[in-house]
Coordinates of C-alpha atoms and ligand atoms in Angstrom, one line a residue:
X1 CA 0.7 1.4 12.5
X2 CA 0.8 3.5 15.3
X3 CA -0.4 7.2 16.4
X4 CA 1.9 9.7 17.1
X5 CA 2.6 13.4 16.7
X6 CA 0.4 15.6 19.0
X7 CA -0.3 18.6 17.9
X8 CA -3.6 20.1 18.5
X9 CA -4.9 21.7 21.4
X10 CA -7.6 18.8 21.7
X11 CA -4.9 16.3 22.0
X12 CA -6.2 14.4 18.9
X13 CA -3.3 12.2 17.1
X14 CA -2.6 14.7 13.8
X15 CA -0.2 12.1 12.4
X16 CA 0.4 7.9 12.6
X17 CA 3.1 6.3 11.7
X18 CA 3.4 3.4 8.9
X19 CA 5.8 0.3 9.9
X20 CA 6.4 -2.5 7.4
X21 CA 4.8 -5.6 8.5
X22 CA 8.0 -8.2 8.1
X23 CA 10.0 -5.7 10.6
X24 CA 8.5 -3.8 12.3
X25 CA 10.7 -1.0 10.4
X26 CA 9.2 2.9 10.3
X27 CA 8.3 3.8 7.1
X28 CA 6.9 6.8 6.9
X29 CA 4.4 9.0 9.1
X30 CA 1.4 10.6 7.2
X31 CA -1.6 13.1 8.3
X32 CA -4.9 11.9 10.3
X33 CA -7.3 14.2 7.2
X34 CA -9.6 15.7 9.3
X35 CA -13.5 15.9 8.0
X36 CA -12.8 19.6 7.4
X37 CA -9.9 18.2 5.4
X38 CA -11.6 15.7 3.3
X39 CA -14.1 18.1 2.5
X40 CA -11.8 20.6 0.8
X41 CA -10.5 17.6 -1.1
X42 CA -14.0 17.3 -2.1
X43 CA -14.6 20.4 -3.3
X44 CA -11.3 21.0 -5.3
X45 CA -12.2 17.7 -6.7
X46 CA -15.6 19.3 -7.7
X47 CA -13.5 22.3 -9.3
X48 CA -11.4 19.8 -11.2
X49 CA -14.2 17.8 -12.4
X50 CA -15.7 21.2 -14.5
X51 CA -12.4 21.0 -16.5
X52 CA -11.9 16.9 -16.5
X53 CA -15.7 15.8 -17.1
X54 CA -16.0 17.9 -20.0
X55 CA -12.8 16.9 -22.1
X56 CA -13.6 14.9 -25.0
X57 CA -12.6 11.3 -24.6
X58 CA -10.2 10.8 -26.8
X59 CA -8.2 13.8 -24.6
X60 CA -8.9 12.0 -21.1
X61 CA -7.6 8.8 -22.8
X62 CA -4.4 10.9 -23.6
X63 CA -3.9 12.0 -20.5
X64 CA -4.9 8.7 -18.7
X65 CA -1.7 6.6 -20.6
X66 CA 0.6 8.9 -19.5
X67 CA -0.4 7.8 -15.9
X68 CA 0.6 4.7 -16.9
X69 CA 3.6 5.8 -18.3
X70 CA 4.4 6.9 -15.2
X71 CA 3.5 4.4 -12.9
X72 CA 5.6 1.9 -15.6
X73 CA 8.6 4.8 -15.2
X74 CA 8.1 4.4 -11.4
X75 CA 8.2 0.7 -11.3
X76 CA 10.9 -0.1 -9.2
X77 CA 10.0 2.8 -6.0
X78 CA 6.6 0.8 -6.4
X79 CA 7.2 -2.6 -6.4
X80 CA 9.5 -1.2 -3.2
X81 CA 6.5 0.7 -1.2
X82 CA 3.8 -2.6 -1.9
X83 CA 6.5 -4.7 -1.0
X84 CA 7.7 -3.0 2.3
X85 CA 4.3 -1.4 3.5
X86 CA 2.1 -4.8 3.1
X87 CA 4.7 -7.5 3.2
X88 CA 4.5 -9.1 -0.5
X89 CA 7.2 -10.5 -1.9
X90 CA 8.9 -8.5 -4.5
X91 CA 7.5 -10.5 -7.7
X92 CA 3.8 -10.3 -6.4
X93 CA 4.5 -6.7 -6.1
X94 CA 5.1 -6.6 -9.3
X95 CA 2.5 -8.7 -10.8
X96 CA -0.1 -6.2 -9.0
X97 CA 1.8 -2.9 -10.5
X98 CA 0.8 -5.3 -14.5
X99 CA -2.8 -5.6 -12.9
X100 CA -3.1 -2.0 -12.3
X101 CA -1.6 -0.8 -16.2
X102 CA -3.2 -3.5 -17.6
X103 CA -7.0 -2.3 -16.2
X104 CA -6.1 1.3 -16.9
X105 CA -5.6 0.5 -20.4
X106 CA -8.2 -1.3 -20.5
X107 CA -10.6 1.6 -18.8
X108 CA -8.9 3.9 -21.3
X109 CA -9.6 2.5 -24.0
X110 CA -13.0 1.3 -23.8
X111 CA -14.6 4.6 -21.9
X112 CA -15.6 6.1 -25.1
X113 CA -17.0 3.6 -27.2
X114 CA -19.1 2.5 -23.8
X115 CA -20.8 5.8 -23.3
X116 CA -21.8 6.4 -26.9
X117 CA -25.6 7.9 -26.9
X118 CA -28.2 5.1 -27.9
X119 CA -31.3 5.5 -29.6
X120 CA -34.1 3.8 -28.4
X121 CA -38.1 3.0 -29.6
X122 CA -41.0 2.8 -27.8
X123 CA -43.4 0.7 -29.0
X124 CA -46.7 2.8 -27.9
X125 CA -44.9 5.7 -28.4
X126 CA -43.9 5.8 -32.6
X127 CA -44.3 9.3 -33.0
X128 CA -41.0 9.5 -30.4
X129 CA -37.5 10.0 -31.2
X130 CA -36.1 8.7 -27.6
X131 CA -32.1 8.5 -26.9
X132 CA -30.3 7.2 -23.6
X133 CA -27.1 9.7 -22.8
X134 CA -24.3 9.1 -20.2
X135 CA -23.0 11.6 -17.8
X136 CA -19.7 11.2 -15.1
X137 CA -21.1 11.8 -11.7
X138 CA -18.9 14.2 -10.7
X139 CA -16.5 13.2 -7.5
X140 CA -16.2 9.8 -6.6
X141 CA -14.5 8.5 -3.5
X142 CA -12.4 5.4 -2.8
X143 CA -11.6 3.5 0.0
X144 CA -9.4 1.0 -0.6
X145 CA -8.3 -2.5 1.7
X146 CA -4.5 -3.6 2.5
X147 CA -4.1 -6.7 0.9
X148 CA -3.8 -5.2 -3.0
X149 CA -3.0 -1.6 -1.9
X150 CA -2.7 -0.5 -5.8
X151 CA -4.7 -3.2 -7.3
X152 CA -7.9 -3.3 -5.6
X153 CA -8.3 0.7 -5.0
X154 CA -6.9 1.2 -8.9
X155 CA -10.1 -1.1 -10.1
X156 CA -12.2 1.3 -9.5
X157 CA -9.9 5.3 -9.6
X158 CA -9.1 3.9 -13.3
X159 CA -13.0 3.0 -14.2
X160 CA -14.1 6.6 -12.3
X161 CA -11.3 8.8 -14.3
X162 CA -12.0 7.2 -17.6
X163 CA -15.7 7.9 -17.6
X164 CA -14.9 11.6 -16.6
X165 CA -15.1 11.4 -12.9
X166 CA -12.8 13.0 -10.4
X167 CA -11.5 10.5 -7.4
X168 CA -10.8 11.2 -3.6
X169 CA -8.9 8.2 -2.5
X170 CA -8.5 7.5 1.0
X171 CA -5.9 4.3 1.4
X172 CA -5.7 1.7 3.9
X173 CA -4.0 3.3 6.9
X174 CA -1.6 0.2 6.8
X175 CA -0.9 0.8 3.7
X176 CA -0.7 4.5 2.8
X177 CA 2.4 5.0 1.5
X178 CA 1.1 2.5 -1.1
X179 CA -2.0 5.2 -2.2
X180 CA 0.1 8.3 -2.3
X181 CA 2.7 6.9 -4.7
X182 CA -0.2 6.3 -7.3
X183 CA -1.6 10.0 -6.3
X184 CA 1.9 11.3 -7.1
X185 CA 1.9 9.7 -10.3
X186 CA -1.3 10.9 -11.2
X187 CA -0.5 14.6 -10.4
X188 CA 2.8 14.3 -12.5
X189 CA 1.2 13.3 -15.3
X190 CA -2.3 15.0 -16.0
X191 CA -2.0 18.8 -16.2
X192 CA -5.6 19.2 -14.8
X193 CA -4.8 19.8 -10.7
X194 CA -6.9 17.8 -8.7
X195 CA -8.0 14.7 -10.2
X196 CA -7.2 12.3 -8.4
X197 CA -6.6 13.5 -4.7
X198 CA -5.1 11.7 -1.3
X199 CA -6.6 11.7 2.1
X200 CA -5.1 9.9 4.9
X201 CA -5.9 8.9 8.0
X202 CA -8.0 6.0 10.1
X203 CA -11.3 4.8 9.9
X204 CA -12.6 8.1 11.0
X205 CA -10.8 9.8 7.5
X206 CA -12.9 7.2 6.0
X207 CA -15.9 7.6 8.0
X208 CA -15.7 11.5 7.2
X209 CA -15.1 11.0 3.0
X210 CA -18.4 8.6 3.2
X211 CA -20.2 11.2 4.7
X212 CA -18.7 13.7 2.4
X213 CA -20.7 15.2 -0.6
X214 CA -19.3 12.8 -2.7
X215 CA -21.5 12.0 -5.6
X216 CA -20.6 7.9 -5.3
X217 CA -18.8 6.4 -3.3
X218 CA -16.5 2.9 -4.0
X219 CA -15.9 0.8 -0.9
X220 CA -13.8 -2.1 -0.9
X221 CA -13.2 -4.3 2.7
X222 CA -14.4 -5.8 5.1
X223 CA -18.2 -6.6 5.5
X224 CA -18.0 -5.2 8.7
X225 CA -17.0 -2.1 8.1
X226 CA -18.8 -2.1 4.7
X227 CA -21.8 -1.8 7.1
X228 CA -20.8 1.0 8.9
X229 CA -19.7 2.8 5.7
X230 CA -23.6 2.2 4.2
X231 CA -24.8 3.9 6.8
X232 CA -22.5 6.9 7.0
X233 CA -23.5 7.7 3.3
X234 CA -27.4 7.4 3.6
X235 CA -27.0 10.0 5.7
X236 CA -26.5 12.2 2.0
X237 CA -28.1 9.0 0.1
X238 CA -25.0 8.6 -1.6
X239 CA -25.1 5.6 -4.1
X240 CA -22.5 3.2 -3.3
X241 CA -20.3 0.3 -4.0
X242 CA -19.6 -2.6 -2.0
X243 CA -16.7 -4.7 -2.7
X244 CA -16.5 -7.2 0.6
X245 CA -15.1 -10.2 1.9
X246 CA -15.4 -13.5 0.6
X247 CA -15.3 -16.9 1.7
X248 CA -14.3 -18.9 -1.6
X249 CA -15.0 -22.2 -2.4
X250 CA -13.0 -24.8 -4.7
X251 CA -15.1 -27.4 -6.3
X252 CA -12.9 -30.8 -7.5
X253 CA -14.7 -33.0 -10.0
X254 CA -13.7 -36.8 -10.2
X255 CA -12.5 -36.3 -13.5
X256 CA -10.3 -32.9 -13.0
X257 CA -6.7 -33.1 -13.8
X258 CA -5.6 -33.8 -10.2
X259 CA -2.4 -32.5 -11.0
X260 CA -3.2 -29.2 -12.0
X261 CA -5.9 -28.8 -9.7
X262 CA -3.5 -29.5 -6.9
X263 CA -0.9 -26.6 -8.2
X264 CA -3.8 -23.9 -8.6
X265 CA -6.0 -25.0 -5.8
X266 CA -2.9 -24.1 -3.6
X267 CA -1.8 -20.9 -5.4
X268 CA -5.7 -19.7 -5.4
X269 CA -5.6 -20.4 -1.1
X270 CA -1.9 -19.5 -0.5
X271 CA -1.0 -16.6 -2.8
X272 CA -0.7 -13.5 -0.8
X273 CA -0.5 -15.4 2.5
X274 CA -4.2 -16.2 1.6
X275 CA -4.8 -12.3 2.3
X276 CA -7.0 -12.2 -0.9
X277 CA -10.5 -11.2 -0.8
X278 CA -11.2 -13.9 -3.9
X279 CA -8.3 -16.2 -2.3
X280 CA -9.6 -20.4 -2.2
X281 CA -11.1 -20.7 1.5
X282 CA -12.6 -23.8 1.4
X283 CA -12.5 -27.2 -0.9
X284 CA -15.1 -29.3 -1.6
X285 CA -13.4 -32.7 -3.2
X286 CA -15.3 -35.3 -4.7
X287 CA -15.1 -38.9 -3.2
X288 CA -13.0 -40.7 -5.6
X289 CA -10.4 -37.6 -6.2
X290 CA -10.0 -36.7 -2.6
X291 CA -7.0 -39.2 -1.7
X292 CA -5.0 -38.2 -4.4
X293 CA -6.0 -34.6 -4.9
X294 CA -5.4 -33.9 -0.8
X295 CA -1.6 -36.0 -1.2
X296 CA -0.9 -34.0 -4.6
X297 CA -2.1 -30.7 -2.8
X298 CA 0.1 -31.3 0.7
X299 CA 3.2 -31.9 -2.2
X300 CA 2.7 -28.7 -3.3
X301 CA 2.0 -26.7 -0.3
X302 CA 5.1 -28.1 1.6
X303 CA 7.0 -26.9 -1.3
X304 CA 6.0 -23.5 -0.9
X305 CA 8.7 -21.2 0.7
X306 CA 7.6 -18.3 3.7
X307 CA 9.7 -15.2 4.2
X308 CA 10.4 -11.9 3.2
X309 CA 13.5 -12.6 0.7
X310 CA 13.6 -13.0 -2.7
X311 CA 13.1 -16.7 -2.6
X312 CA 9.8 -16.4 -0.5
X313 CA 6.5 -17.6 -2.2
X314 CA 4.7 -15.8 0.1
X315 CA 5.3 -13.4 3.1
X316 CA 4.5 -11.5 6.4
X317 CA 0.8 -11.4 7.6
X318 CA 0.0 -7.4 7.1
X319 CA -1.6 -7.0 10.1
X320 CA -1.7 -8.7 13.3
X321 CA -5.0 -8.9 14.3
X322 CA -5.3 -11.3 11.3
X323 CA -3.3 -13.5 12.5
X324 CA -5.1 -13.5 16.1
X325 CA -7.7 -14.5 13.7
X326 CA -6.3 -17.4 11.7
X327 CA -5.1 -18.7 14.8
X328 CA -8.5 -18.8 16.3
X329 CA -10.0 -20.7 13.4
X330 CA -7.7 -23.1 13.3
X331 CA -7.5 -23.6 17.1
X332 CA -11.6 -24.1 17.1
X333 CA -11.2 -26.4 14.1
X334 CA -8.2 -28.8 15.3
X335 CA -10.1 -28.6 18.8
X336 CA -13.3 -30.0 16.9
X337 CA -11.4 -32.9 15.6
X338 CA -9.6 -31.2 12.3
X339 CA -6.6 -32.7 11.9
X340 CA -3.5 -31.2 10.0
X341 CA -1.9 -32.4 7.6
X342 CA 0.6 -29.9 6.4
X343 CA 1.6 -27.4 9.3
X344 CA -0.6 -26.6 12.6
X345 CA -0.5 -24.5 15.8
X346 CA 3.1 -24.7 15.2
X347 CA 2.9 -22.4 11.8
X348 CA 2.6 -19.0 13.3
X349 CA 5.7 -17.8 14.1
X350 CA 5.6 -13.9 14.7
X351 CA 4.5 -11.6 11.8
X352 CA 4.7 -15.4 9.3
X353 CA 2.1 -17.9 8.9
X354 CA 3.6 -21.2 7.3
X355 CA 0.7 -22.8 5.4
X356 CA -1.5 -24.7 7.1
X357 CA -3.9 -27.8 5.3
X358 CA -6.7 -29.1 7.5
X359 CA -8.8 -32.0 6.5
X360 CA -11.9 -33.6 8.6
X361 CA -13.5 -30.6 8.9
X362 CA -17.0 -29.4 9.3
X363 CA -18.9 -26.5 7.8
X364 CA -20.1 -25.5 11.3
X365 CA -16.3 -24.8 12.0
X366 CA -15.6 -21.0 12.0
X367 CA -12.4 -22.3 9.5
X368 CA -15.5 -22.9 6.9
X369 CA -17.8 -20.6 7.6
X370 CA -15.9 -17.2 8.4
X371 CA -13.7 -15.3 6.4
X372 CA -9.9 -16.5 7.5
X373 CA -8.1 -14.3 5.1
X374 CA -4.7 -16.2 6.0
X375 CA -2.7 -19.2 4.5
X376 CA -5.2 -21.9 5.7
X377 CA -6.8 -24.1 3.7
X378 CA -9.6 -26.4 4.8
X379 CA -10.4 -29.7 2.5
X380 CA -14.2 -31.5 2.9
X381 CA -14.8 -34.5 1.2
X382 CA -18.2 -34.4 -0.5
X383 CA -19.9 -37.2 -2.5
X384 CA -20.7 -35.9 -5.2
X385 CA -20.1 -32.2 -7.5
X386 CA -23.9 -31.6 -6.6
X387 CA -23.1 -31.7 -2.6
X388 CA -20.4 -29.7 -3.4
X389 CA -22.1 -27.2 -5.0
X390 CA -24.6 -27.1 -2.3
X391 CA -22.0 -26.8 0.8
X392 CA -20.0 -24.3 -1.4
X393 CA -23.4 -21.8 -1.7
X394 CA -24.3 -22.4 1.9
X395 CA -22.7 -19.1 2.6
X396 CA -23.2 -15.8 4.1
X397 CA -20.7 -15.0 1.0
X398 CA -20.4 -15.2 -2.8
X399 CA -17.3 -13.7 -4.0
X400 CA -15.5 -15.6 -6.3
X401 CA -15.0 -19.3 -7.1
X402 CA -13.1 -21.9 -8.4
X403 CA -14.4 -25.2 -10.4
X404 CA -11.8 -28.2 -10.9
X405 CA -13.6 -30.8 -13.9
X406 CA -13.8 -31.8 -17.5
X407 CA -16.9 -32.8 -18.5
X408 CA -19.2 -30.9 -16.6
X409 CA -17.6 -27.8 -15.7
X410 CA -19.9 -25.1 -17.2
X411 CA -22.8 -26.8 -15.4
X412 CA -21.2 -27.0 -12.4
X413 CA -19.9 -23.3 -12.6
X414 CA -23.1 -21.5 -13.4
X415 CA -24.6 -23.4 -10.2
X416 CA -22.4 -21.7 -8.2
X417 CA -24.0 -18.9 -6.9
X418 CA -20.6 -16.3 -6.9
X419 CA -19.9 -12.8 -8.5
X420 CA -16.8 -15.2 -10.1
X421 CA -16.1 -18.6 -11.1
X422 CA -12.5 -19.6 -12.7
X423 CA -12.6 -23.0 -14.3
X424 CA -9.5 -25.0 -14.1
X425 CA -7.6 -21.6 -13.0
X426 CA -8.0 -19.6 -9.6
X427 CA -8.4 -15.9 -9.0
X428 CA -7.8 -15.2 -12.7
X429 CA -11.0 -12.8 -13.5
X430 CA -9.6 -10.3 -11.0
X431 CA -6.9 -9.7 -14.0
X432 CA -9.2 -9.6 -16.7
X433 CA -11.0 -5.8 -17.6
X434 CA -13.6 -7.2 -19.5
X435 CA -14.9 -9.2 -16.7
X436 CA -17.1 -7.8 -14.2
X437 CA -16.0 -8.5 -10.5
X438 CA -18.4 -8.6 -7.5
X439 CA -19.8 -9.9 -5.0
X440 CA -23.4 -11.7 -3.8
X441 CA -24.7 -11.8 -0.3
X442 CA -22.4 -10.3 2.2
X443 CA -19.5 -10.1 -0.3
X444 CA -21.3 -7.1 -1.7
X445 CA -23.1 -5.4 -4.5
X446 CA -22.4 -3.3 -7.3
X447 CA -19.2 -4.3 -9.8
X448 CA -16.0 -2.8 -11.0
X449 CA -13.9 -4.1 -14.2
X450 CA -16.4 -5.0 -17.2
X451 CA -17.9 -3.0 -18.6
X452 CA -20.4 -3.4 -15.9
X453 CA -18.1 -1.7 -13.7
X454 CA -17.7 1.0 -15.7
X455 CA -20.9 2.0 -16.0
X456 CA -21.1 2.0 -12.4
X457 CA -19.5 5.1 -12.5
X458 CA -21.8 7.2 -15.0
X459 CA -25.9 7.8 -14.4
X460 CA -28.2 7.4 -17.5
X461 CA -30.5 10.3 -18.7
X462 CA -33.4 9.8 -21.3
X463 CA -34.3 12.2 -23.5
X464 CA -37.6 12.1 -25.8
X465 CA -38.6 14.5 -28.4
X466 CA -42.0 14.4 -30.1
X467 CA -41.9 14.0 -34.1
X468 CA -45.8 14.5 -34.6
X469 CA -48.7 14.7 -33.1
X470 CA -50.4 11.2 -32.7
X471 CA -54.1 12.3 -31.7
X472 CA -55.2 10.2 -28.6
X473 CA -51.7 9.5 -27.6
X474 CA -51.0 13.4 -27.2
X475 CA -49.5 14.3 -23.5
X476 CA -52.1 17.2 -23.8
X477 CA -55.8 16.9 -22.3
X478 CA -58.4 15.2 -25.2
X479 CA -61.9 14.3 -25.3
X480 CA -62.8 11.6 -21.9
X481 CA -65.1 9.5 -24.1
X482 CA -63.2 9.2 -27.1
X483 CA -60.0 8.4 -25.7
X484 CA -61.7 6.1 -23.3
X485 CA -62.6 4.4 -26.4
X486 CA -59.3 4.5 -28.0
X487 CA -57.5 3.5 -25.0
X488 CA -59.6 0.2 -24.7
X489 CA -59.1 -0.6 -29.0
X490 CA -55.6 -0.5 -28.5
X491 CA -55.4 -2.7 -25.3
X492 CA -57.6 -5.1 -26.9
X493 CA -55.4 -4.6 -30.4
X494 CA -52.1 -4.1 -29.3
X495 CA -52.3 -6.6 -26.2
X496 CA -55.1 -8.4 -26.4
X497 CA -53.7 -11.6 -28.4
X498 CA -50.7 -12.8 -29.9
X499 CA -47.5 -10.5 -29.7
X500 CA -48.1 -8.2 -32.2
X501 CA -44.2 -7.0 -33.7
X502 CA -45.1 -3.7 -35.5
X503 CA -47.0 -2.1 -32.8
X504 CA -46.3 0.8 -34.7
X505 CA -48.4 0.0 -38.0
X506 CA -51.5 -1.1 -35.7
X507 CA -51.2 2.2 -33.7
X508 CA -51.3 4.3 -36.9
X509 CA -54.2 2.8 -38.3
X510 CA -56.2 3.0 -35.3
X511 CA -55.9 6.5 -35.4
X512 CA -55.5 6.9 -39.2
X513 CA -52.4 8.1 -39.6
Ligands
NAD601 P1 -11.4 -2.8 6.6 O1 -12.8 -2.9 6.4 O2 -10.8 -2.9 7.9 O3 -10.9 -1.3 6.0 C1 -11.1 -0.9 4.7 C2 -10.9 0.6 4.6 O4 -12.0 1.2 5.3 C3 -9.7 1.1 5.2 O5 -9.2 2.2 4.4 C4 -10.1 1.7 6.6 O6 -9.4 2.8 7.0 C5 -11.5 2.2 6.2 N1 -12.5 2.4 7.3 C6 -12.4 1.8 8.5 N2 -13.5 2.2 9.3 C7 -14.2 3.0 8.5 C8 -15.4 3.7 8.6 N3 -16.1 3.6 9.8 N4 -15.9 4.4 7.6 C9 -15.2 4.5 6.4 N5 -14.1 3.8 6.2 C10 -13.6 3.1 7.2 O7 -10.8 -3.8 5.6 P2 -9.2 -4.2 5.4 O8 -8.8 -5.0 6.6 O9 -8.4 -3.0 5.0 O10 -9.3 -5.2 4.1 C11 -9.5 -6.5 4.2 C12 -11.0 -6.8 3.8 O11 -11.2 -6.3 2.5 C13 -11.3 -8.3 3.7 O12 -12.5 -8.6 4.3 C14 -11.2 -8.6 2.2 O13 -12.0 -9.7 1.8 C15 -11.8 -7.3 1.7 N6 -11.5 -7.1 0.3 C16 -12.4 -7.1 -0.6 C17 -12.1 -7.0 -2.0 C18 -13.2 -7.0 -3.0 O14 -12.9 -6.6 -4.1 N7 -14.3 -7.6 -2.8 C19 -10.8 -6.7 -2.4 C20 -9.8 -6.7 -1.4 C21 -10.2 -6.8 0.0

């Protein structure tokens, strides 16, 4: 990605160009959004919210399918962009294209029976009818990472539009080409103008739409930047998500199926080229499995094939300064007596990154502590699941997780202090739209998918109305003494000893109703 075009009288880059990672080829050049810009994609986003927040569910959910009917008529110039702009092969391409119209379906059809009005009691409060009602926010803006250009933005633009919200969606500027196909597709298939909405640019677009008069905002990168992103929208106290890095642990039990957990330890760390924000960073192997899990795992990884044709497992790293990255944590670790035993300092070879296994490591090494976000995977042998677990929560992170064992996996799972655990599986509850996904720690706060996620994207109103008078309990001034009296009966009734269920009853003989 590089700027280019000059064409304003302050010399600013108006335009950058997009390259594909594998070649270096030029695949498009797009518009630096000014602030100016992203605000009057904010407010035509407000103007299209008056139409689209008000339509009755069952009309948004309409309108939301045929999206995916488009993006599934589209399939082939998608898979195409994601694979060119970040590198994937084709077939991972296309398994993040079934990601995205699988949770749009999902958000589809759940949105209504989610936001359905609930009645509530209050137990001091009987003569109340009290309900809970759920409203869209209004305009909600995205920024989205790299390394799932349509998955990771799309978990939350589908959970936003199907609770009646209207997106801004600033993409990756290495992967923009990757954001404005899914815009396209959304403006050819809802009638409404406006919806959903494409800004382009840098980290200063994105800067400028956090500090927009967006009504929430949805983050997903780097913690770093996650930081800098915070801050821009206090400035307008603008409620925000944070969907961060991670720095994922695998746990292996002595009595996993070694087998398996080789295969899907090694999928969970190498998918992608590791460039996954829930990939397998680190694995924490039990005494007695280690031998054959780490000889099982080195099979598999050696089988694994790097490149950007159709036979490739896995291909080019997206952007270079990650590689500068993986380099150095591997350099620090083989320097601090790692040793290698697939790959090595000899596994980067220009924009590719042949995987790399490291054993005798330390959780002091940067390779165990820092996010590597490459195809490195560094084994520890522990003595037992509990040590494990411990090393594995010693992090600044707590994204997602992975638990390899039979008899104890549940136990060991829900001591893992992540957003996500996968048992005998890796990186599966990213795919599923009932699960919430987010993060602890620096990994972030806030969820998207679940329903959890989608009610990130609505606020809650109560409403009370009063039935009856209930003297004493009246919101209108009463006689001091007499309500002093009244208030200290019902402490002393209503609180005073065992828990009392029908509050109710009590209350309306104390004041003889
Ligand atoms: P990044 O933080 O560099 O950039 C993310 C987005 O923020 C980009 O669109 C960028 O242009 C924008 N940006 C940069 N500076 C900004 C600023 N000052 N204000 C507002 N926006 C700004 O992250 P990346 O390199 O694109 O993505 C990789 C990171 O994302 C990794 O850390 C990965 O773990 C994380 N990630 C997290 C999840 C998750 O769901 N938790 C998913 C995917 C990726």
């Amino acid at each position: 990605m590089t700027m280019t075009t000059h064409e304003r009288a302050d010399a600013k880059p108006a335009k950058f160009d997009v390259r594909n990672p594998a070649n270096g080829e030029l695949l498009g050049t797009l518009p630096i959004h000014t602030a100016d810009e992203v605000n009057a994609a904010v407010a035509r986003a407000r103007r299209a919210f008056r139409v689209w927040g008000t339509l009755p569910h069952k009309q948004r959910r309409a309108h939301m399918l045929d999206f995916r009917r488009e993006l599934v008529r589209r399939m082939d110039d998608i898979i195409d962009v994601v694979h060119r702009e970040n590198g994937k092969p084709r077939a991972d391409a296309a398994a993040e294209l079934m990601l995205v119209v699988s949770h749009l379906t999902h958000a589809a059809n759940r949105a209504e029976s989610l936001v359905k009005p609930k009645s509530v009691t209050a137990a001091l409060f009987a003569n109340y009818r009290s309900r809970i009602t759920y409203h869209p926010y209004g305009v909600v803006g995205v920024i989205g990472p790299w390394n799932f250009p349509i998955h990771t933005p799309m978990g939350s633009i589908s959970y936003a539009l199907a609770m009646g919200n209207c997106v801004v969606f600033k993409p990756s500027e290495l992967t923009p080409l990757c954001g404005k196909i899914l815009v396209e597709c959304a403006q050819a298939a809802i009638p409404i103008p406006d919806v959903l909405q494409l800004v382009t640019g840098l980290g200063e677009t994105g800067a400028a739409l956090a500090r927009a008069k967006v009504d929430k905002l949805a983050f997903t990168g780097s913690a770093a930047t996650g930081r800098r992103v915070m801050a821009a929208a206090a400035e307008n106290l603008t409620p925000v998500i944070m969907e961060l890095g991670g720095k994922d642990p695998a746990i292996v039990a002595a009595d996993a199926d070694l087998d398996h957990a080789a295969k899907s330890v090694a999928y969970g760390a190498f998918w992608n080229a590791g460039q996954a924000c829930v990939g397998i960073e680190r694995a924490f192997v039990v005494d007695s499995a280690y031998d054959t899990f780490v000889e099982k795992l080195c099979k598999e990884v050696r089988s694994l094939k790097v490149g950007d044709d159709e036979l490739a497992h896995y291909g080019a790293m997206t952007m270079p300064k990650q590689t500068a990255i993986v380099r150095e944590h591997v350099k620090e670790a083989l320097e601090q007596g790692a040793r290698a035993v697939v790959g090595g300092m000899e596994s980067f070879k220009g924009a590719f990154i042949e995987p790399i296994v490291l054993v005798n490591v330390k959780p002091s090494m940067k390779v165990m502590s820092d996010e590597s976000f490459g195809p490195v995977l560094p084994i520890m042998k522990v003595a037992s699941t509990e040590e494990a677990v411990r090393l594995a929560n010693d992090s600044n992170y707590g994204l997602g997780s992975a638990v390899y064992a039979k008899a104890d996996a549940d136990r060991i799972a829900d001591a893992v202090d992540a957003g996500m655990t996968s048992i005998n599986s890796s990186l599966v509850f990213a795919a599923m739209g009932g699960l919430p996904f987010g993060g602890r720690r620096e990994s972030g706060f806030g969820r998207i998918h679940g329903d959890e996620g989608m009610m990130e994207f609505v606020w809650s109103k109560g409403t009370t109305s009063e039935l009856f008078p209930m003297p004493g309990f009246g919101m209108v001034f009463s006689d001091p003494k007499q309500k002093l009296t009244l208030m200290r009966q019902t402490i002393q009734t209503v609180f005073g000893g065992n828990v009392i269920d029908d509050v109710t009853s009590v209350l309306r003989k104390l004041v003889g109703k």
